[in-house]
Short mmCIF file of C-alpha atoms in Angstrom, two decimals:
data_model
loop_
_atom_site.label_atom_id
_atom_site.label_comp_id
_atom_site.label_asym_id
_atom_site.label_seq_id
_atom_site.Cartn_x
_atom_site.Cartn_y
_atom_site.Cartn_z
CA UNK A 1 -13.01 -4.34 35.02
CA UNK A 2 -10.70 -1.38 34.82
CA UNK A 3 -12.17 1.84 33.56
CA UNK A 4 -10.61 2.59 30.23
CA UNK A 5 -11.02 5.87 28.43
CA UNK A 6 -9.29 4.87 25.19
CA UNK A 7 -11.17 5.16 21.94
CA UNK A 8 -9.39 3.54 19.03
CA UNK A 9 -10.63 3.17 15.48
CA UNK A 10 -9.14 0.73 13.02
CA UNK A 11 -9.73 1.86 9.44
CA UNK A 12 -9.13 -0.93 6.95
CA UNK A 13 -9.59 -0.69 3.17
CA UNK A 14 -11.82 -3.33 1.59
CA UNK A 15 -9.93 -5.50 -0.92
CA UNK A 16 -7.51 -2.61 -1.27
CA UNK A 17 -5.57 -3.62 -4.40
CA UNK A 18 -8.77 -4.59 -6.22
CA UNK A 19 -10.42 -1.31 -5.17
CA UNK A 20 -7.44 0.62 -6.58
CA UNK A 21 -7.72 -1.22 -9.91
CA UNK A 22 -11.44 -0.42 -10.01
CA UNK A 23 -10.93 3.28 -9.36
CA UNK A 24 -10.13 4.12 -13.00
CA UNK A 25 -11.73 1.08 -14.57
CA UNK A 26 -15.51 1.10 -13.96
CA UNK A 27 -15.95 -1.84 -16.32
CA UNK A 28 -14.75 -4.20 -13.57
CA UNK A 29 -16.79 -2.62 -10.79
CA UNK A 30 -19.31 -5.40 -10.34
CA UNK A 31 -17.23 -8.25 -11.75
CA UNK A 32 -15.08 -10.78 -9.89
CA UNK A 33 -11.53 -9.37 -9.74
CA UNK A 34 -8.27 -10.70 -8.29
CA UNK A 35 -4.81 -9.19 -8.00
CA UNK A 36 -1.83 -11.55 -8.25
CA UNK A 37 1.52 -11.27 -6.46
CA UNK A 38 4.73 -10.52 -8.34
CA UNK A 39 5.21 -12.56 -11.50
CA UNK A 40 1.60 -13.65 -11.17
CA UNK A 41 2.31 -16.18 -8.43
CA UNK A 42 -0.52 -16.07 -5.90
CA UNK A 43 -3.85 -14.37 -5.31
CA UNK A 44 -3.25 -11.48 -2.90
CA UNK A 45 -6.45 -9.44 -3.21
CA UNK A 46 -9.99 -10.53 -4.07
CA UNK A 47 -13.23 -8.69 -4.74
CA UNK A 48 -16.33 -9.90 -2.89
CA UNK A 49 -17.51 -11.56 -6.12
CA UNK A 50 -14.21 -13.45 -6.41
CA UNK A 51 -14.47 -14.58 -2.77
CA UNK A 52 -17.95 -15.95 -3.47
CA UNK A 53 -16.53 -18.05 -6.32
CA UNK A 54 -14.40 -19.82 -3.72
CA UNK A 55 -11.05 -18.23 -4.61
CA UNK A 56 -8.96 -18.31 -1.45
CA UNK A 57 -6.48 -15.74 -0.22
CA UNK A 58 -2.89 -16.65 -1.07
CA UNK A 59 -3.84 -19.46 -3.43
CA UNK A 60 -1.38 -20.04 -6.29
CA UNK A 61 -2.71 -18.76 -9.60
CA UNK A 62 -2.49 -22.08 -11.45
CA UNK A 63 -4.83 -23.64 -8.86
CA UNK A 64 -7.59 -21.11 -9.53
CA UNK A 65 -7.01 -20.77 -13.27
CA UNK A 66 -10.03 -22.97 -14.02
CA UNK A 67 -12.39 -20.86 -11.90
CA UNK A 68 -10.90 -17.73 -13.45
CA UNK A 69 -11.54 -18.94 -17.00
CA UNK A 70 -15.02 -20.31 -16.40
CA UNK A 71 -16.25 -17.20 -14.63
CA UNK A 72 -14.37 -14.54 -16.56
CA UNK A 73 -12.58 -13.34 -13.42
CA UNK A 74 -10.53 -10.23 -14.22
CA UNK A 75 -6.93 -10.70 -13.11
CA UNK A 76 -4.33 -8.02 -12.51
CA UNK A 77 -0.65 -8.05 -11.71
CA UNK A 78 0.37 -5.82 -8.84
CA UNK A 79 0.77 -2.14 -9.62
CA UNK A 80 2.44 -1.01 -6.41
CA UNK A 81 3.18 2.53 -7.55
CA UNK A 82 -0.57 3.10 -7.97
CA UNK A 83 -1.45 1.37 -4.67
CA UNK A 84 1.25 3.35 -2.87
CA UNK A 85 -0.06 6.67 -4.16
CA UNK A 86 -3.68 5.86 -3.28
CA UNK A 87 -2.55 4.69 0.17
CA UNK A 88 -0.73 7.98 0.74
CA UNK A 89 -3.90 9.89 -0.16
CA UNK A 90 -5.98 7.80 2.24
CA UNK A 91 -3.54 8.30 5.12
CA UNK A 92 -3.42 12.06 4.45
CA UNK A 93 -7.21 12.21 4.49
CA UNK A 94 -7.37 10.18 7.72
CA UNK A 95 -4.92 12.50 9.42
CA UNK A 96 -7.48 15.31 9.53
CA UNK A 97 -9.78 13.13 11.65
CA UNK A 98 -7.18 12.50 14.32
CA UNK A 99 -3.74 13.95 14.95
CA UNK A 100 -2.74 10.72 16.67
CA UNK A 101 -2.61 8.00 14.08
CA UNK A 102 -0.60 4.86 13.43
CA UNK A 103 -0.18 3.70 9.85
CA UNK A 104 -0.26 -0.04 10.36
CA UNK A 105 0.10 -1.21 6.78
CA UNK A 106 -0.48 -0.02 3.21
CA UNK A 107 -4.24 -0.23 3.75
CA UNK A 108 -4.80 -0.03 7.52
CA UNK A 109 -4.46 2.66 10.17
CA UNK A 110 -5.32 3.03 13.86
CA UNK A 111 -6.79 6.40 14.88
CA UNK A 112 -7.02 7.82 18.38
CA UNK A 113 -10.60 9.11 18.78
CA UNK A 114 -10.45 9.90 22.51
CA UNK A 115 -11.44 13.51 21.85
CA UNK A 116 -14.81 12.39 20.46
CA UNK A 117 -17.84 12.10 22.75
CA UNK A 118 -19.03 8.51 23.15
CA UNK A 119 -22.46 9.21 21.71
CA UNK A 120 -20.88 10.68 18.56
CA UNK A 121 -18.44 7.85 17.84
CA UNK A 122 -20.59 5.93 15.38
CA UNK A 123 -21.48 9.05 13.45
CA UNK A 124 -17.83 10.11 13.40
CA UNK A 125 -16.85 6.68 12.06
CA UNK A 126 -19.49 6.91 9.33
CA UNK A 127 -18.20 10.36 8.44
CA UNK A 128 -14.61 9.09 8.12
CA UNK A 129 -15.78 6.26 5.89
CA UNK A 130 -17.87 8.58 3.72
CA UNK A 131 -15.02 11.07 3.29
CA UNK A 132 -12.44 8.42 2.33
CA UNK A 133 -14.86 6.97 -0.22
CA UNK A 134 -15.64 10.35 -1.75
CA UNK A 135 -12.12 11.74 -1.78
CA UNK A 136 -10.18 8.66 -2.84
CA UNK A 137 -12.85 6.29 -4.14
CA UNK A 138 -11.76 3.47 -1.83
CA UNK A 139 -14.33 1.67 0.38
CA UNK A 140 -13.27 1.02 3.97
CA UNK A 141 -14.48 -0.74 7.09
CA UNK A 142 -14.09 0.84 10.51
CA UNK A 143 -14.06 -0.79 13.93
CA UNK A 144 -14.14 1.35 17.07
CA UNK A 145 -13.28 0.01 20.54
CA UNK A 146 -11.28 0.61 23.69
CA UNK A 147 -8.21 -1.42 22.68
CA UNK A 148 -6.40 -2.17 19.44
CA UNK A 149 -7.28 -5.87 19.56
CA UNK A 150 -10.97 -5.08 20.15
CA UNK A 151 -10.95 -2.52 17.33
CA UNK A 152 -9.56 -5.24 15.04
CA UNK A 153 -12.41 -7.50 16.15
CA UNK A 154 -14.95 -4.72 15.57
CA UNK A 155 -13.45 -4.19 12.12
CA UNK A 156 -13.78 -7.88 11.34
CA UNK A 157 -17.53 -7.61 12.01
CA UNK A 158 -17.78 -4.23 10.21
CA UNK A 159 -16.48 -5.90 7.02
CA UNK A 160 -19.67 -7.98 6.99
CA UNK A 161 -22.08 -5.13 7.79
CA UNK A 162 -23.55 -2.94 5.11
CA UNK A 163 -22.85 0.25 7.08
CA UNK A 164 -19.18 -0.69 7.27
CA UNK A 165 -18.80 0.79 10.77
CA UNK A 166 -19.04 -1.05 14.10
CA UNK A 167 -18.69 0.71 17.45
CA UNK A 168 -18.08 -1.63 20.37
CA UNK A 169 -17.78 1.18 22.91
CA UNK A 170 -21.51 1.90 22.91
CA UNK A 171 -22.43 -1.70 22.24
CA UNK A 172 -24.27 -3.66 24.90
CA UNK A 173 -23.62 -7.03 23.35
CA UNK A 174 -19.84 -7.14 22.98
CA UNK A 175 -19.83 -10.72 24.21
CA UNK A 176 -22.30 -11.79 21.57
CA UNK A 177 -20.13 -10.18 18.90
CA UNK A 178 -16.92 -11.73 20.27
CA UNK A 179 -18.52 -15.17 20.29
CA UNK A 180 -18.98 -14.85 16.51
CA UNK A 181 -15.25 -14.41 15.94
CA UNK A 182 -13.26 -17.62 15.56
CA UNK A 183 -10.07 -17.79 17.59
CA UNK A 184 -7.83 -17.87 14.50
CA UNK A 185 -9.38 -14.58 13.33
CA UNK A 186 -8.33 -12.79 16.53
CA UNK A 187 -5.51 -10.28 15.95
CA UNK A 188 -2.24 -11.68 17.28
CA UNK A 189 -3.33 -15.33 17.43
CA UNK A 190 -1.21 -17.27 14.94
CA UNK A 191 -1.29 -20.83 13.70
CA UNK A 192 0.51 -22.47 16.63
CA UNK A 193 -1.49 -20.64 19.27
CA UNK A 194 -4.76 -21.43 17.46
CA UNK A 195 -4.02 -25.16 17.69
CA UNK A 196 -3.17 -24.87 21.36
CA UNK A 197 -6.28 -22.85 22.17
CA UNK A 198 -8.64 -25.16 20.26
CA UNK A 199 -7.13 -28.15 22.04
CA UNK A 200 -8.03 -26.41 25.27
CA UNK A 201 -11.59 -25.68 24.21
CA UNK A 202 -11.04 -22.04 23.33
CA UNK A 203 -12.78 -21.62 19.99
CA UNK A 204 -13.83 -17.98 19.85
CA UNK A 205 -12.66 -14.53 20.90
CA UNK A 206 -15.31 -14.69 23.62
CA UNK A 207 -13.84 -17.94 25.01
CA UNK A 208 -10.39 -16.35 25.19
CA UNK A 209 -11.73 -13.22 26.87
CA UNK A 210 -13.23 -15.37 29.63
CA UNK A 211 -10.09 -17.38 30.35
CA UNK A 212 -8.46 -16.80 33.69
CA UNK A 213 -5.43 -14.46 33.49
CA UNK A 214 -3.33 -16.90 35.48
CA UNK A 215 -3.99 -19.74 33.07
CA UNK A 216 -3.06 -17.63 30.05
CA UNK A 217 0.09 -16.27 31.66
CA UNK A 218 1.16 -19.76 32.60
CA UNK A 219 0.47 -21.30 29.22
CA UNK A 220 1.31 -18.67 26.63
CA UNK A 221 3.91 -16.03 25.98
CA UNK A 222 3.69 -12.39 26.97
CA UNK A 223 2.07 -11.72 23.58
CA UNK A 224 -0.60 -14.31 24.26
CA UNK A 225 -1.62 -12.71 27.53
CA UNK A 226 -1.55 -9.25 25.95
CA UNK A 227 -4.15 -10.35 23.40
CA UNK A 228 -6.38 -11.81 26.10
CA UNK A 229 -6.10 -8.67 28.27
CA UNK A 230 -6.93 -6.48 25.29
CA UNK A 231 -10.05 -8.55 24.59
CA UNK A 232 -11.09 -7.82 28.19
CA UNK A 233 -10.77 -4.12 27.40
CA UNK A 234 -7.45 -3.51 29.15
CA UNK A 235 -5.09 -1.72 26.77
CA UNK A 236 -1.68 -3.39 26.49
CA UNK A 237 -0.66 -2.39 22.98
CA UNK A 238 -0.31 1.35 22.58
CA UNK A 239 -0.75 3.45 19.49
CA UNK A 240 2.57 4.13 17.78
CA UNK A 241 2.23 7.35 15.80
CA UNK A 242 5.91 7.44 14.94
CA UNK A 243 7.08 4.83 12.54
CA UNK A 244 9.63 2.58 14.11
CA UNK A 245 12.51 1.65 11.87
CA UNK A 246 12.53 -1.85 10.51
CA UNK A 247 14.61 -4.50 12.18
CA UNK A 248 14.95 -6.55 9.03
CA UNK A 249 14.39 -6.12 5.33
CA UNK A 250 13.34 -8.90 2.97
CA UNK A 251 13.21 -8.83 -0.83
CA UNK A 252 12.06 -11.96 -2.59
CA UNK A 253 10.37 -12.81 -5.89
CA UNK A 254 8.97 -15.79 -7.68
CA UNK A 255 10.57 -16.16 -11.08
CA UNK A 256 8.56 -15.44 -14.19
CA UNK A 257 10.16 -18.48 -15.79
CA UNK A 258 11.90 -21.21 -13.81
CA UNK A 259 15.67 -20.85 -13.43
CA UNK A 260 18.10 -23.77 -13.49
CA UNK A 261 21.53 -22.17 -13.88
CA UNK A 262 23.60 -20.47 -11.21
CA UNK A 263 24.01 -17.38 -13.42
CA UNK A 264 20.27 -16.68 -13.39
CA UNK A 265 20.14 -17.05 -9.61
CA UNK A 266 23.20 -14.79 -9.29
CA UNK A 267 21.41 -12.09 -11.28
CA UNK A 268 18.27 -12.37 -9.18
CA UNK A 269 20.11 -12.32 -5.84
CA UNK A 270 22.20 -9.35 -6.98
CA UNK A 271 19.07 -7.46 -8.05
CA UNK A 272 17.33 -8.19 -4.73
CA UNK A 273 20.48 -7.18 -2.85
CA UNK A 274 20.60 -3.84 -4.66
CA UNK A 275 16.92 -3.15 -3.91
CA UNK A 276 17.22 -4.07 -0.24
CA UNK A 277 20.48 -2.14 0.19
CA UNK A 278 18.89 0.96 -1.33
CA UNK A 279 15.98 0.69 1.11
CA UNK A 280 18.19 0.43 4.18
CA UNK A 281 20.45 3.26 3.05
CA UNK A 282 17.34 5.40 2.65
CA UNK A 283 16.53 4.65 6.32
CA UNK A 284 20.18 5.27 7.24
CA UNK A 285 20.67 1.75 8.53
CA UNK A 286 23.39 -0.89 8.34
CA UNK A 287 23.23 -4.70 8.14
CA UNK A 288 24.75 -7.28 10.46
CA UNK A 289 23.37 -10.50 9.01
CA UNK A 290 22.46 -11.63 5.50
CA UNK A 291 20.21 -14.61 4.83
CA UNK A 292 19.64 -15.89 1.33
CA UNK A 293 17.20 -18.60 0.31
CA UNK A 294 16.33 -20.52 -2.85
CA UNK A 295 13.62 -23.05 -3.53
CA UNK A 296 11.85 -24.97 -6.26
CA UNK A 297 8.06 -25.04 -6.51
CA UNK A 298 6.52 -26.75 -3.47
CA UNK A 299 3.97 -28.31 -5.83
CA UNK A 300 6.62 -30.38 -7.58
CA UNK A 301 7.02 -34.08 -6.94
CA UNK A 302 9.08 -34.77 -3.82
CA UNK A 303 12.28 -35.86 -5.57
CA UNK A 304 12.32 -32.64 -7.56
CA UNK A 305 11.93 -30.43 -4.53
CA UNK A 306 14.85 -28.55 -3.06
CA UNK A 307 14.90 -25.63 -0.68
CA UNK A 308 17.80 -24.26 1.30
CA UNK A 309 19.00 -21.11 3.00
CA UNK A 310 22.23 -19.73 4.36
CA UNK A 311 23.09 -17.09 6.94
CA UNK A 312 26.18 -14.93 6.86
CA UNK A 313 27.23 -12.93 9.87
CA UNK A 314 29.15 -9.90 8.65
CA UNK A 315 32.31 -9.04 10.61
CA UNK A 316 31.65 -5.33 10.09
CA UNK A 317 28.15 -3.95 9.69
CA UNK A 318 27.65 -2.18 6.40
CA UNK A 319 25.15 -0.88 3.85
CA UNK A 320 27.56 -1.02 0.95
CA UNK A 321 25.82 -2.78 -1.97
CA UNK A 322 29.07 -4.16 -3.36
CA UNK A 323 30.15 -5.85 -0.12
CA UNK A 324 26.63 -7.18 0.49
CA UNK A 325 26.36 -8.63 -3.02
CA UNK A 326 29.75 -10.29 -2.75
CA UNK A 327 28.79 -12.03 0.49
CA UNK A 328 25.34 -13.00 -0.76
CA UNK A 329 26.73 -14.58 -3.93
CA UNK A 330 29.26 -16.60 -1.93
CA UNK A 331 26.41 -17.89 0.21
CA UNK A 332 24.32 -18.69 -2.86
CA UNK A 333 27.14 -20.68 -4.40
CA UNK A 334 27.42 -22.78 -1.25
CA UNK A 335 23.77 -23.89 -1.35
CA UNK A 336 23.14 -24.03 -5.11
CA UNK A 337 22.56 -27.51 -6.50
CA UNK A 338 22.50 -28.32 -10.16
CA UNK A 339 19.55 -30.10 -11.75
CA UNK A 340 16.70 -28.26 -10.08
CA UNK A 341 14.22 -25.81 -11.55
CA UNK A 342 14.22 -22.95 -9.11
CA UNK A 343 11.01 -20.97 -8.61
CA UNK A 344 11.85 -18.44 -5.97
CA UNK A 345 14.79 -16.75 -4.35
CA UNK A 346 15.16 -14.02 -1.82
CA UNK A 347 17.37 -12.16 0.56
CA UNK A 348 16.87 -10.98 4.13
CA UNK A 349 19.00 -8.32 5.78
CA UNK A 350 18.70 -8.46 9.55
CA UNK A 351 20.20 -6.99 12.69
CA UNK A 352 19.57 -3.57 11.19
CA UNK A 353 20.80 -0.58 13.16
CA UNK A 354 21.15 3.14 12.61
CA UNK A 355 24.22 4.18 10.66
CA UNK A 356 25.42 6.46 13.44
CA UNK A 357 25.83 3.45 15.71
CA UNK A 358 28.21 2.17 13.03
CA UNK A 359 31.34 1.11 14.81
CA UNK A 360 34.64 1.42 13.05
CA UNK A 361 36.38 -1.88 13.16
CA UNK A 362 40.07 -2.28 13.89
CA UNK A 363 40.51 -3.76 10.40
CA UNK A 364 38.39 -1.34 8.42
CA UNK A 365 40.25 1.14 6.32
CA UNK A 366 38.95 4.62 6.89
CA UNK A 367 39.80 6.05 3.49
CA UNK A 368 38.18 3.32 1.50
CA UNK A 369 35.00 3.59 3.59
CA UNK A 370 34.60 7.27 2.84
CA UNK A 371 34.98 6.62 -0.87
CA UNK A 372 32.43 3.84 -0.82
CA UNK A 373 29.92 5.94 1.11
CA UNK A 374 30.24 8.60 -1.57
CA UNK A 375 29.82 5.99 -4.31
CA UNK A 376 26.63 4.65 -2.72
CA UNK A 377 25.29 8.18 -2.34
CA UNK A 378 25.98 8.83 -6.02
CA UNK A 379 24.22 5.61 -7.05
CA UNK A 380 21.15 6.34 -4.91
CA UNK A 381 20.96 9.89 -6.13
CA UNK A 382 21.18 8.86 -9.78
CA UNK A 383 18.59 6.13 -9.40
CA UNK A 384 16.23 8.43 -7.54
CA UNK A 385 16.45 10.94 -10.35
CA UNK A 386 16.48 8.65 -13.38
CA UNK A 387 14.57 5.63 -12.14
CA UNK A 388 15.57 2.50 -10.28
CA UNK A 389 18.38 0.54 -11.95
CA UNK A 390 19.61 3.53 -13.95
CA UNK A 391 22.88 2.74 -12.23
CA UNK A 392 23.33 -0.87 -11.28
CA UNK A 393 26.07 -3.47 -11.14
CA UNK A 394 26.64 -5.65 -14.19
CA UNK A 395 26.23 -8.76 -12.04
CA UNK A 396 22.49 -7.98 -11.82
CA UNK A 397 22.19 -8.81 -15.51
CA UNK A 398 20.72 -6.81 -18.33
CA UNK A 399 18.07 -9.00 -19.89
CA UNK A 400 16.83 -10.51 -16.63
CA UNK A 401 15.11 -13.36 -18.44
CA UNK A 402 13.86 -14.71 -15.09
CA UNK A 403 11.92 -11.54 -14.48
CA UNK A 404 9.44 -11.63 -17.34
CA UNK A 405 7.11 -8.74 -17.86
CA UNK A 406 3.97 -8.69 -15.79
CA UNK A 407 1.12 -9.97 -17.85
CA UNK A 408 -1.92 -8.08 -16.62
CA UNK A 409 -0.57 -4.79 -15.35
CA UNK A 410 -3.09 -1.95 -15.50
CA UNK A 411 -0.31 0.52 -16.41
CA UNK A 412 -1.98 3.38 -14.56
CA UNK A 413 0.01 5.46 -12.13
CA UNK A 414 -1.61 8.48 -10.50
CA UNK A 415 1.80 9.69 -9.33
CA UNK A 416 3.65 9.41 -12.65
CA UNK A 417 3.19 11.89 -15.47
CA UNK A 418 3.67 9.30 -18.23
CA UNK A 419 1.06 6.86 -16.96
CA UNK A 420 -1.81 9.07 -15.83
CA UNK A 421 -5.34 7.69 -16.01
CA UNK A 422 -7.38 8.56 -19.08
CA UNK A 423 -10.95 9.80 -19.60
CA UNK A 424 -12.78 10.02 -22.88
CA UNK A 425 -14.92 12.65 -24.47
CA UNK A 426 -17.71 11.02 -26.43
CA UNK B 1 4.60 17.73 -3.40
CA UNK B 2 7.63 19.88 -3.97
CA UNK B 3 8.23 22.78 -1.65
CA UNK B 4 10.07 25.59 -3.35
CA UNK B 5 12.36 27.75 -1.28
CA UNK B 6 12.47 31.51 -1.71
CA UNK B 7 15.37 32.85 -3.66
CA UNK B 8 17.11 35.41 -1.54
CA UNK B 9 18.36 38.25 -3.67
CA UNK B 10 20.54 39.79 -1.05
CA UNK B 11 23.49 37.70 -0.04
CA UNK B 12 25.43 38.59 3.05
CA UNK B 13 28.33 40.89 2.30
CA UNK B 14 29.41 43.98 0.55
CA UNK B 15 27.52 46.52 -1.48
CA UNK B 16 24.27 48.32 -1.16
CA UNK B 17 21.56 46.00 0.20
CA UNK B 18 18.91 45.17 -2.35
CA UNK B 19 15.80 47.26 -1.70
CA UNK B 20 13.71 44.23 -2.76
CA UNK B 21 14.79 42.04 0.16
CA UNK B 22 11.75 42.88 2.25
CA UNK B 23 9.48 41.92 -0.62
CA UNK B 24 10.92 38.48 -1.35
CA UNK B 25 8.19 35.94 -1.90
CA UNK B 26 8.28 32.24 -2.63
CA UNK B 27 8.70 31.08 -6.20
CA UNK B 28 5.31 30.52 -7.73
CA UNK B 29 4.25 26.99 -6.99
CA UNK B 30 1.61 25.86 -9.48
CA UNK B 31 0.63 22.93 -7.27
CA UNK B 32 -0.38 25.28 -4.49
CA UNK B 33 -2.55 27.32 -6.85
CA UNK B 34 -4.11 24.55 -8.89
CA UNK B 35 -4.59 21.95 -6.18
CA UNK B 36 -6.75 22.95 -3.24
CA UNK B 37 -7.16 19.50 -1.76
CA UNK B 38 -4.11 17.31 -2.32
CA UNK B 39 -5.36 13.84 -1.32
CA UNK B 40 -8.55 14.11 -3.38
CA UNK B 41 -7.07 15.69 -6.52
CA UNK B 42 -6.04 13.60 -9.52
CA UNK B 43 -4.46 14.51 -12.85
CA UNK B 44 -6.26 12.82 -15.73
CA UNK B 45 -5.47 12.86 -19.44
CA UNK B 46 -8.19 13.51 -22.04
CA UNK B 47 -8.45 11.15 -24.97
CA UNK B 48 -10.77 11.30 -27.97
CA UNK B 49 -12.70 14.33 -29.11
CA UNK B 50 -12.73 17.87 -27.76
CA UNK B 51 -15.35 19.74 -25.77
CA UNK B 52 -14.91 23.16 -27.35
CA UNK B 53 -17.72 24.80 -25.43
CA UNK B 54 -15.81 24.33 -22.16
CA UNK B 55 -12.37 24.60 -23.74
CA UNK B 56 -11.17 21.03 -23.34
CA UNK B 57 -9.25 19.46 -26.18
CA UNK B 58 -7.89 16.04 -26.97
CA UNK B 59 -4.68 15.41 -25.04
CA UNK B 60 -5.31 18.02 -22.35
CA UNK B 61 -4.53 17.40 -18.73
CA UNK B 62 -7.45 17.77 -16.33
CA UNK B 63 -7.11 18.65 -12.66
CA UNK B 64 -9.95 16.72 -11.01
CA UNK B 65 -11.04 17.15 -7.41
CA UNK B 66 -13.15 14.32 -6.05
CA UNK B 67 -14.02 16.13 -2.82
CA UNK B 68 -16.10 18.83 -4.55
CA UNK B 69 -19.81 18.67 -5.29
CA UNK B 70 -20.72 19.84 -8.79
CA UNK B 71 -22.44 23.19 -9.26
CA UNK B 72 -24.45 24.36 -12.24
CA UNK B 73 -22.22 24.26 -15.37
CA UNK B 74 -19.45 22.35 -13.61
CA UNK B 75 -17.39 20.10 -15.87
CA UNK B 76 -17.41 16.64 -14.35
CA UNK B 77 -15.93 13.18 -14.80
CA UNK B 78 -18.70 10.57 -14.72
CA UNK B 79 -18.96 6.85 -14.88
CA UNK B 80 -21.40 6.08 -17.71
CA UNK B 81 -21.77 2.61 -19.23
CA UNK B 82 -18.66 1.30 -17.47
CA UNK B 83 -16.47 4.10 -18.74
CA UNK B 84 -15.08 7.36 -17.33
CA UNK B 85 -16.13 10.29 -19.53
CA UNK B 86 -16.18 14.09 -19.39
CA UNK B 87 -19.57 15.88 -19.27
CA UNK B 88 -21.11 19.20 -18.32
CA UNK B 89 -23.32 19.23 -15.25
CA UNK B 90 -26.50 21.30 -15.62
CA UNK B 91 -29.10 22.19 -12.98
CA UNK B 92 -32.58 23.13 -14.11
CA UNK B 93 -35.28 23.69 -11.51
CA UNK B 94 -35.17 20.53 -9.43
CA UNK B 95 -33.57 18.41 -12.08
CA UNK B 96 -29.91 17.73 -12.85
CA UNK B 97 -28.55 16.75 -16.27
CA UNK B 98 -25.35 15.77 -17.97
CA UNK B 99 -24.59 17.05 -21.45
CA UNK B 100 -21.70 17.21 -23.84
CA UNK B 101 -22.06 20.19 -26.09
CA UNK B 102 -25.59 20.59 -27.34
CA UNK B 103 -26.16 16.88 -27.70
CA UNK B 104 -28.61 14.70 -25.80
CA UNK B 105 -29.12 15.43 -22.15
CA UNK B 106 -28.94 12.66 -19.60
CA UNK B 107 -31.35 13.13 -16.71
CA UNK B 108 -29.56 12.16 -13.49
CA UNK B 109 -32.78 11.64 -11.54
CA UNK B 110 -33.92 9.08 -14.10
CA UNK B 111 -30.49 7.40 -14.15
CA UNK B 112 -29.55 6.95 -10.50
CA UNK B 113 -26.85 4.42 -11.44
CA UNK B 114 -24.70 7.17 -12.96
CA UNK B 115 -22.03 8.23 -10.49
CA UNK B 116 -20.16 11.54 -10.54
CA UNK B 117 -16.47 10.61 -10.22
CA UNK B 118 -15.06 14.10 -9.68
CA UNK B 119 -15.23 17.76 -10.61
CA UNK B 120 -12.78 19.24 -13.12
CA UNK B 121 -11.22 22.40 -11.65
CA UNK B 122 -8.60 23.26 -14.29
CA UNK B 123 -7.56 22.11 -17.71
CA UNK B 124 -3.93 22.32 -18.75
CA UNK B 125 -3.45 22.65 -22.47
CA UNK B 126 -0.11 22.54 -24.26
CA UNK B 127 0.17 25.06 -27.09
#
């Protein structure tokens, strides 16, 4: 085996959204709690107590409603402004433990711990965990190993340990630990690959680690062999401290109430378009391809089910909301069918590139472009100052009947003066 | 957090240069003075009664730092009976207590389930 000096920690928050809801609400500390996706569609975060009741990740709310009622499970709608602020605090706190850090998601980060002596790694991990808990109130699990994939595996085990920290670098029984991890729980092994591996007798992380390199290279993609190499302790996926810009941007929502008419869908698509366009302008990017999709509930009887999508390749890349909306609505019209009760719609902008790569097209009028860029800047500036949708297009609708108010929002926002948490004097 | 830029008195150009130029400081940034540890500090609104002995009144804004450990007479946020409340933290010999005003003391050694949520560092009161 190659000698590898890397020391990588994966810090992952435990049931992050639930933990955020609990931070200012001690009455739900020991109770089963779930957080539901937008418009209360699916379960996207579960407390340990909720997991024990058999509530699965991603399950639609109506399927677990019975368990929720019978066991008095506390349910919350997402409060992303709160989660975002708590996440920012966690990442800031983590930064002091390692200058080299990759924020992997809202609740996960990889840290480079190569400056820490091997014998101090476990203690260091425990210290990180203790500090995050004290400073932000959020419990975490930490896995330390020589590669990212192994640190993910260590984290998976740490989630089940009381200490919350697992260090594979000083561990003598890595193989024993890896044999406890099912192949579908290995980072980077998706549904298709899982099937293929199981068919070939590879059931655990340990099995994959022991496969011959040649066999893996021959039978899987470059990503497949990367995962296997990383399990062997050979780093193939490096830490990326600088955030790479997104290559695509998706905004989609389930409707609060089902939508049947084209007007309602038009409003939703326009709203999503505006949100996505604002995001990419913030990152100074432009769009080449728009995809829109609509579908009814997959739980409906077969003859009532309809789902379709449409791609539009733009002749000139742009980040102009008005052009994007126009194209998206044309696409929507071409796939809309009357007589269905639509449950979800969304939009994906892809082929994103930096604005400065923006090529002027032979047919684009220079003057008009300048004006539009100024208009977009004015819209973004206004909305930043006075709240999203302060300036919108009328097409996005005013009442937005499809977007009913969230039912169980905790209404606490640690980053907004009007919604600060409250304490009592008794 | 907002970073405020210094206001330069002396613009380039004509006239006698302002003698204050060398003494230009940043605008006063309250965040920098009231918040020592940004990620662990929360603003929390008081609701209910007042705690006159420590100068906290209904509706005040508390600056709460979770990273601090309470000292004798610290004002703290605690989780008691599934609720976040404001109390005074008192040390006596080897014992620690929570009180509000002169009322009943809660012995922390006898109630290990009570968790200190954070330490109040400032209270902001609108006049």
